[in-house]
PDB file of C-alpha atoms and ligand atoms in Angstrom:
ATOM      1  CA  UNK E   1      68.661  73.057  54.159  1.00 49.00           C
ATOM      2  CA  UNK E   2      69.225  74.948  57.220  1.00 52.00           C
ATOM      3  CA  UNK E   3      70.897  73.322  60.296  1.00 54.00           C
ATOM      4  CA  UNK E   4      68.890  73.643  63.585  1.00 53.00           C
ATOM      5  CA  UNK E   5      70.458  76.304  65.673  1.00 53.00           C
ATOM      6  CA  UNK E   6      72.323  75.482  68.978  1.00 53.00           C
ATOM      7  CA  UNK E   7      70.294  76.870  71.643  1.00 52.00           C
ATOM      8  CA  UNK E   8      71.809  78.782  74.293  1.00 59.00           C
ATOM      9  CA  UNK E   9      70.424  81.287  76.893  1.00 84.00           C
ATOM     10  CA  UNK E  10      70.331  84.756  76.858  1.00 92.00           C
ATOM     11  CA  UNK E  11      73.881  86.478  76.574  1.00 94.00           C
ATOM     12  CA  UNK E  12      75.306  88.253  79.801  1.00 93.00           C
ATOM     13  CA  UNK E  13      77.605  91.149  79.107  1.00 95.00           C
ATOM     14  CA  UNK E  14      80.127  91.823  81.744  1.00 94.00           C
ATOM     15  CA  UNK E  15      81.930  95.289  82.250  1.00 95.00           C
ATOM     16  CA  UNK E  16      84.637  95.834  79.714  1.00 96.00           C
ATOM     17  CA  UNK E  17      88.146  96.918  80.670  1.00 95.00           C
ATOM     18  CA  UNK E  18      91.254  97.575  78.700  1.00 96.00           C
ATOM     19  CA  UNK E  19      94.398  95.144  79.420  1.00 93.00           C
ATOM     20  CA  UNK E  20      97.243  97.368  78.578  1.00 92.00           C
ATOM     21  CA  UNK E  21      99.271  94.167  78.315  1.00 94.00           C
ATOM     22  CA  UNK E  22      97.740  93.242  75.154  1.00 96.00           C
ATOM     23  CA  UNK E  23      99.520  94.316  71.822  1.00 96.00           C
ATOM     24  CA  UNK E  24      97.050  95.545  69.723  1.00 96.00           C
ATOM     25  CA  UNK E  25      93.606  96.621  70.447  1.00 97.00           C
ATOM     26  CA  UNK E  26      90.725  96.779  67.608  1.00 96.00           C
ATOM     27  CA  UNK E  27      87.337  98.744  68.480  1.00 96.00           C
ATOM     28  CA  UNK E  28      84.522  98.156  66.336  1.00 97.00           C
ATOM     29  CA  UNK E  29      81.083 100.084  66.682  1.00 95.00           C
ATOM     30  CA  UNK E  30      77.799 100.274  64.596  1.00 94.00           C
ATOM     31  CA  UNK E  31      76.948 103.480  63.628  1.00 91.00           C
ATOM     32  CA  UNK E  32      75.690 105.541  66.507  1.00 91.00           C
ATOM     33  CA  UNK E  33      77.168 102.967  69.149  1.00 94.00           C
ATOM     34  CA  UNK E  34      80.551 104.592  69.266  1.00 92.00           C
ATOM     35  CA  UNK E  35      79.934 106.845  72.311  1.00 91.00           C
ATOM     36  CA  UNK E  36      79.927 103.563  74.299  1.00 93.00           C
ATOM     37  CA  UNK E  37      83.388 102.581  73.355  1.00 93.00           C
ATOM     38  CA  UNK E  38      84.574 106.398  73.393  1.00 92.00           C
ATOM     39  CA  UNK E  39      86.011 105.977  76.966  1.00 93.00           C
ATOM     40  CA  UNK E  40      87.506 102.514  76.480  1.00 95.00           C
ATOM     41  CA  UNK E  41      89.216 103.816  73.324  1.00 94.00           C
ATOM     42  CA  UNK E  42      90.856 106.898  74.991  1.00 92.00           C
ATOM     43  CA  UNK E  43      92.157 104.977  77.898  1.00 93.00           C
ATOM     44  CA  UNK E  44      93.838 102.433  75.619  1.00 94.00           C
ATOM     45  CA  UNK E  45      97.485 103.332  75.558  1.00 92.00           C
ATOM     46  CA  UNK E  46      98.536 100.730  73.358  1.00 92.00           C
ATOM     47  CA  UNK E  47      98.350 100.201  69.378  1.00 94.00           C
ATOM     48  CA  UNK E  48      94.893 100.625  68.445  1.00 94.00           C
ATOM     49  CA  UNK E  49      92.456 101.218  65.491  1.00 93.00           C
ATOM     50  CA  UNK E  50      88.680 101.724  65.194  1.00 94.00           C
ATOM     51  CA  UNK E  51      86.134 101.050  62.569  1.00 94.00           C
ATOM     52  CA  UNK E  52      82.480 102.314  62.539  1.00 93.00           C
ATOM     53  CA  UNK E  53      80.179 100.033  60.376  1.00 93.00           C
ATOM     54  CA  UNK E  54      77.862 102.591  58.821  1.00 88.00           C
ATOM     55  CA  UNK E  55      77.362 105.738  56.765  1.00 80.00           C
ATOM     56  CA  UNK E  56      80.323 108.304  57.032  1.00 73.00           C
ATOM     57  CA  UNK E  57      78.831 111.073  59.207  1.00 69.00           C
ATOM     58  CA  UNK E  58      79.883 114.555  60.610  1.00 58.00           C
ATOM     59  CA  UNK E  59      80.358 113.180  63.914  1.00 62.00           C
ATOM     60  CA  UNK E  60      83.626 113.874  65.416  1.00 67.00           C
ATOM     61  CA  UNK E  61      85.704 110.828  65.725  1.00 73.00           C
ATOM     62  CA  UNK E  62      89.083 110.511  67.258  1.00 73.00           C
ATOM     63  CA  UNK E  63      92.383 110.023  65.327  1.00 75.00           C
ATOM     64  CA  UNK E  64      92.663 106.436  63.907  1.00 75.00           C
ATOM     65  CA  UNK E  65      88.809 105.718  63.263  1.00 87.00           C
ATOM     66  CA  UNK E  66      87.641 104.563  59.777  1.00 88.00           C
ATOM     67  CA  UNK E  67      84.273 104.263  58.467  1.00 90.00           C
ATOM     68  CA  UNK E  68      83.099 100.895  56.497  1.00 91.00           C
ATOM     69  CA  UNK E  69      79.854 100.605  54.794  1.00 90.00           C
ATOM     70  CA  UNK E  70      77.521  97.546  55.893  1.00 88.00           C
ATOM     71  CA  UNK E  71      77.786  95.960  52.756  1.00 89.00           C
ATOM     72  CA  UNK E  72      81.623  95.145  52.872  1.00 90.00           C
ATOM     73  CA  UNK E  73      82.359  94.813  56.374  1.00 91.00           C
ATOM     74  CA  UNK E  74      82.213  91.070  56.487  1.00 91.00           C
ATOM     75  CA  UNK E  75      85.135  90.652  54.024  1.00 92.00           C
ATOM     76  CA  UNK E  76      87.078  93.372  55.330  1.00 92.00           C
ATOM     77  CA  UNK E  77      86.951  92.284  59.033  1.00 95.00           C
ATOM     78  CA  UNK E  78      87.599  88.672  58.268  1.00 91.00           C
ATOM     79  CA  UNK E  79      90.841  89.804  56.484  1.00 92.00           C
ATOM     80  CA  UNK E  80      91.615  92.300  59.141  1.00 93.00           C
ATOM     81  CA  UNK E  81      90.920  89.634  62.166  1.00 95.00           C
ATOM     82  CA  UNK E  82      93.232  86.867  60.201  1.00 92.00           C
ATOM     83  CA  UNK E  83      96.178  89.597  60.316  1.00 93.00           C
ATOM     84  CA  UNK E  84      95.860  90.367  63.969  1.00 94.00           C
ATOM     85  CA  UNK E  85      98.804  89.530  66.035  1.00 94.00           C
ATOM     86  CA  UNK E  86      98.379  86.501  68.593  1.00 93.00           C
ATOM     87  CA  UNK E  87      98.090  89.468  71.479  1.00 95.00           C
ATOM     88  CA  UNK E  88      95.167  91.143  70.425  1.00 97.00           C
ATOM     89  CA  UNK E  89      91.747  92.232  71.584  1.00 97.00           C
ATOM     90  CA  UNK E  90      88.631  93.100  70.088  1.00 97.00           C
ATOM     91  CA  UNK E  91      86.062  95.360  71.382  1.00 98.00           C
ATOM     92  CA  UNK E  92      82.415  95.445  69.997  1.00 98.00           C
ATOM     93  CA  UNK E  93      79.635  98.000  70.533  1.00 97.00           C
ATOM     94  CA  UNK E  94      76.165  97.791  68.750  1.00 97.00           C
ATOM     95  CA  UNK E  95      72.784  99.463  68.902  1.00 96.00           C
ATOM     96  CA  UNK E  96      71.600  95.926  67.778  1.00 96.00           C
ATOM     97  CA  UNK E  97      72.541  92.798  69.520  1.00 97.00           C
ATOM     98  CA  UNK E  98      72.578  90.835  66.379  1.00 97.00           C
ATOM     99  CA  UNK E  99      75.203  93.185  64.803  1.00 97.00           C
ATOM    100  CA  UNK E 100      77.439  92.269  68.164  1.00 97.00           C
ATOM    101  CA  UNK E 101      77.161  88.743  67.457  1.00 97.00           C
ATOM    102  CA  UNK E 102      77.761  88.875  63.797  1.00 96.00           C
ATOM    103  CA  UNK E 103      81.119  90.520  64.469  1.00 97.00           C
ATOM    104  CA  UNK E 104      81.689  87.920  67.278  1.00 97.00           C
ATOM    105  CA  UNK E 105      81.009  85.190  64.761  1.00 95.00           C
ATOM    106  CA  UNK E 106      83.235  86.728  62.303  1.00 95.00           C
ATOM    107  CA  UNK E 107      86.284  86.800  64.667  1.00 96.00           C
ATOM    108  CA  UNK E 108      85.700  83.354  65.937  1.00 95.00           C
ATOM    109  CA  UNK E 109      85.876  82.236  62.245  1.00 94.00           C
ATOM    110  CA  UNK E 110      89.179  84.049  61.685  1.00 94.00           C
ATOM    111  CA  UNK E 111      90.612  82.277  64.554  1.00 94.00           C
ATOM    112  CA  UNK E 112      90.330  84.371  67.575  1.00 96.00           C
ATOM    113  CA  UNK E 113      89.460  83.047  70.866  1.00 96.00           C
ATOM    114  CA  UNK E 114      86.200  84.007  72.824  1.00 95.00           C
ATOM    115  CA  UNK E 115      88.175  85.767  75.786  1.00 95.00           C
ATOM    116  CA  UNK E 116      89.726  88.069  73.266  1.00 97.00           C
ATOM    117  CA  UNK E 117      86.420  89.439  72.147  1.00 97.00           C
ATOM    118  CA  UNK E 118      84.781  91.931  74.590  1.00 98.00           C
ATOM    119  CA  UNK E 119      81.402  92.729  73.850  1.00 97.00           C
ATOM    120  CA  UNK E 120      79.544  96.006  75.288  1.00 97.00           C
ATOM    121  CA  UNK E 121      75.763  95.642  76.315  1.00 96.00           C
ATOM    122  CA  UNK E 122      73.832  96.375  73.049  1.00 97.00           C
ATOM    123  CA  UNK E 123      71.815  99.887  73.279  1.00 96.00           C
ATOM    124  CA  UNK E 124      68.473  98.807  71.971  1.00 97.00           C
ATOM    125  CA  UNK E 125      66.233  96.140  72.724  1.00 96.00           C
ATOM    126  CA  UNK E 126      65.865  95.138  69.007  1.00 97.00           C
ATOM    127  CA  UNK E 127      66.057  91.518  68.612  1.00 98.00           C
ATOM    128  CA  UNK E 128      66.818  89.314  65.462  1.00 98.00           C
ATOM    129  CA  UNK E 129      64.209  86.350  65.397  1.00 98.00           C
ATOM    130  CA  UNK E 130      64.675  83.150  64.102  1.00 98.00           C
ATOM    131  CA  UNK E 131      61.382  81.316  63.318  1.00 98.00           C
ATOM    132  CA  UNK E 132      62.111  77.497  64.231  1.00 96.00           C
ATOM    133  CA  UNK E 133      59.180  76.534  61.837  1.00 97.00           C
ATOM    134  CA  UNK E 134      60.419  78.160  58.375  1.00 98.00           C
ATOM    135  CA  UNK E 135      63.690  79.348  59.286  1.00 97.00           C
ATOM    136  CA  UNK E 136      63.144  83.075  58.480  1.00 98.00           C
ATOM    137  CA  UNK E 137      65.324  85.645  59.909  1.00 98.00           C
ATOM    138  CA  UNK E 138      63.448  89.073  60.960  1.00 98.00           C
ATOM    139  CA  UNK E 139      65.404  92.115  62.069  1.00 97.00           C
ATOM    140  CA  UNK E 140      64.391  94.344  64.569  1.00 97.00           C
ATOM    141  CA  UNK E 141      61.739  92.615  66.619  1.00 98.00           C
ATOM    142  CA  UNK E 142      60.805  94.670  69.918  1.00 98.00           C
ATOM    143  CA  UNK E 143      57.672  92.938  70.957  1.00 97.00           C
ATOM    144  CA  UNK E 144      56.242  89.324  71.384  1.00 97.00           C
ATOM    145  CA  UNK E 145      54.270  87.690  70.234  1.00 97.00           C
ATOM    146  CA  UNK E 146      55.223  88.499  66.651  1.00 97.00           C
ATOM    147  CA  UNK E 147      53.801  87.329  63.392  1.00 97.00           C
ATOM    148  CA  UNK E 148      56.276  85.524  61.362  1.00 98.00           C
ATOM    149  CA  UNK E 149      56.756  87.476  57.752  1.00 98.00           C
ATOM    150  CA  UNK E 150      57.614  83.764  56.546  1.00 98.00           C
ATOM    151  CA  UNK E 151      54.989  81.589  57.470  1.00 97.00           C
ATOM    152  CA  UNK E 152      52.493  83.886  59.358  1.00 96.00           C
ATOM    153  CA  UNK E 153      52.569  81.999  62.512  1.00 96.00           C
ATOM    154  CA  UNK E 154      52.566  83.908  65.717  1.00 96.00           C
ATOM    155  CA  UNK E 155      55.765  83.420  67.461  1.00 97.00           C
ATOM    156  CA  UNK E 156      56.631  83.532  71.222  1.00 96.00           C
ATOM    157  CA  UNK E 157      60.033  85.366  71.294  1.00 96.00           C
ATOM    158  CA  UNK E 158      61.913  83.255  73.711  1.00 94.00           C
ATOM    159  CA  UNK E 159      65.070  84.318  75.536  1.00 94.00           C
ATOM    160  CA  UNK E 160      66.921  81.564  74.059  1.00 94.00           C
ATOM    161  CA  UNK E 161      69.473  82.866  71.941  1.00 94.00           C
ATOM    162  CA  UNK E 162      71.317  80.932  68.920  1.00 92.00           C
ATOM    163  CA  UNK E 163      74.593  82.056  68.343  1.00 90.00           C
ATOM    164  CA  UNK E 164      74.624  80.589  64.948  1.00 90.00           C
ATOM    165  CA  UNK E 165      72.179  83.057  63.541  1.00 94.00           C
ATOM    166  CA  UNK E 166      72.924  85.899  66.106  1.00 95.00           C
ATOM    167  CA  UNK E 167      69.300  85.630  66.939  1.00 97.00           C
ATOM    168  CA  UNK E 168      66.543  84.582  69.385  1.00 97.00           C
ATOM    169  CA  UNK E 169      64.321  81.787  68.825  1.00 96.00           C
ATOM    170  CA  UNK E 170      60.481  82.067  68.039  1.00 97.00           C
ATOM    171  CA  UNK E 171      58.073  79.315  68.503  1.00 96.00           C
ATOM    172  CA  UNK E 172      54.383  79.279  67.701  1.00 96.00           C
ATOM    173  CA  UNK E 173      52.514  80.549  70.664  1.00 95.00           C
ATOM    174  CA  UNK E 174      48.978  79.351  69.659  1.00 92.00           C
ATOM    175  CA  UNK E 175      49.558  76.044  67.644  1.00 90.00           C
ATOM    176  CA  UNK E 176      46.461  74.466  69.528  1.00 91.00           C
ATOM    177  CA  UNK E 177      44.115  77.574  68.550  1.00 91.00           C
ATOM    178  CA  UNK E 178      45.557  80.019  65.867  1.00 88.00           C
ATOM    179  CA  UNK E 179      42.503  82.420  67.032  1.00 89.00           C
ATOM    180  CA  UNK E 180      43.857  82.854  70.096  1.00 91.00           C
ATOM    181  CA  UNK E 181      45.708  86.033  70.046  1.00 91.00           C
ATOM    182  CA  UNK E 182      47.874  86.756  73.273  1.00 92.00           C
ATOM    183  CA  UNK E 183      48.495  90.602  74.143  1.00 94.00           C
ATOM    184  CA  UNK E 184      51.528  92.244  72.807  1.00 95.00           C
ATOM    185  CA  UNK E 185      54.344  92.737  75.303  1.00 96.00           C
ATOM    186  CA  UNK E 186      57.407  94.839  75.015  1.00 96.00           C
ATOM    187  CA  UNK E 187      60.857  92.921  75.017  1.00 95.00           C
ATOM    188  CA  UNK E 188      63.451  93.934  77.424  1.00 90.00           C
TER     189      UNK E 188
HETATM  190 ZN1   ZN S   1      58.001  81.278  60.360  1.00 83.81          ZN
END
């Protein structure tokens, strides 16, 4: 049985800067999101490494960058995070917000403190949606209301974010009258 997620409001992303006093810097980007980290990576004068999650591409990447595929990053990052020195910062850039928070969760599980994890504003409005009725998780949701593929209920995509699932919470919008179909709106 799944536990009910902790409900928190929408994440806020503050500007990220490099703290040169930190001993080790680890940069992680979802494929296609490295350009948002690029300046920070170049400015960082300390010991640093960078991982791109996705298919190896012909994109020009600076020295010290590695590719890792989406199937194996959980285990690899779990080990990598556990070996980081106490004085370390992690920088995460994603196309999808769910990616950023999946990595955040791995880092917390490995013992990093929240203030060591620097998250950049995700590039797309795609949300992972958590259905509060049947617990189905759906990736890439960009509009509301959205029909849950699990229980077929029409869900209002709320701004409340579950850090447990890296997902936004969806509740049935027309519970009283399932024939009442409100117009679709694009999510911000
Ligand atoms: Zn559902």
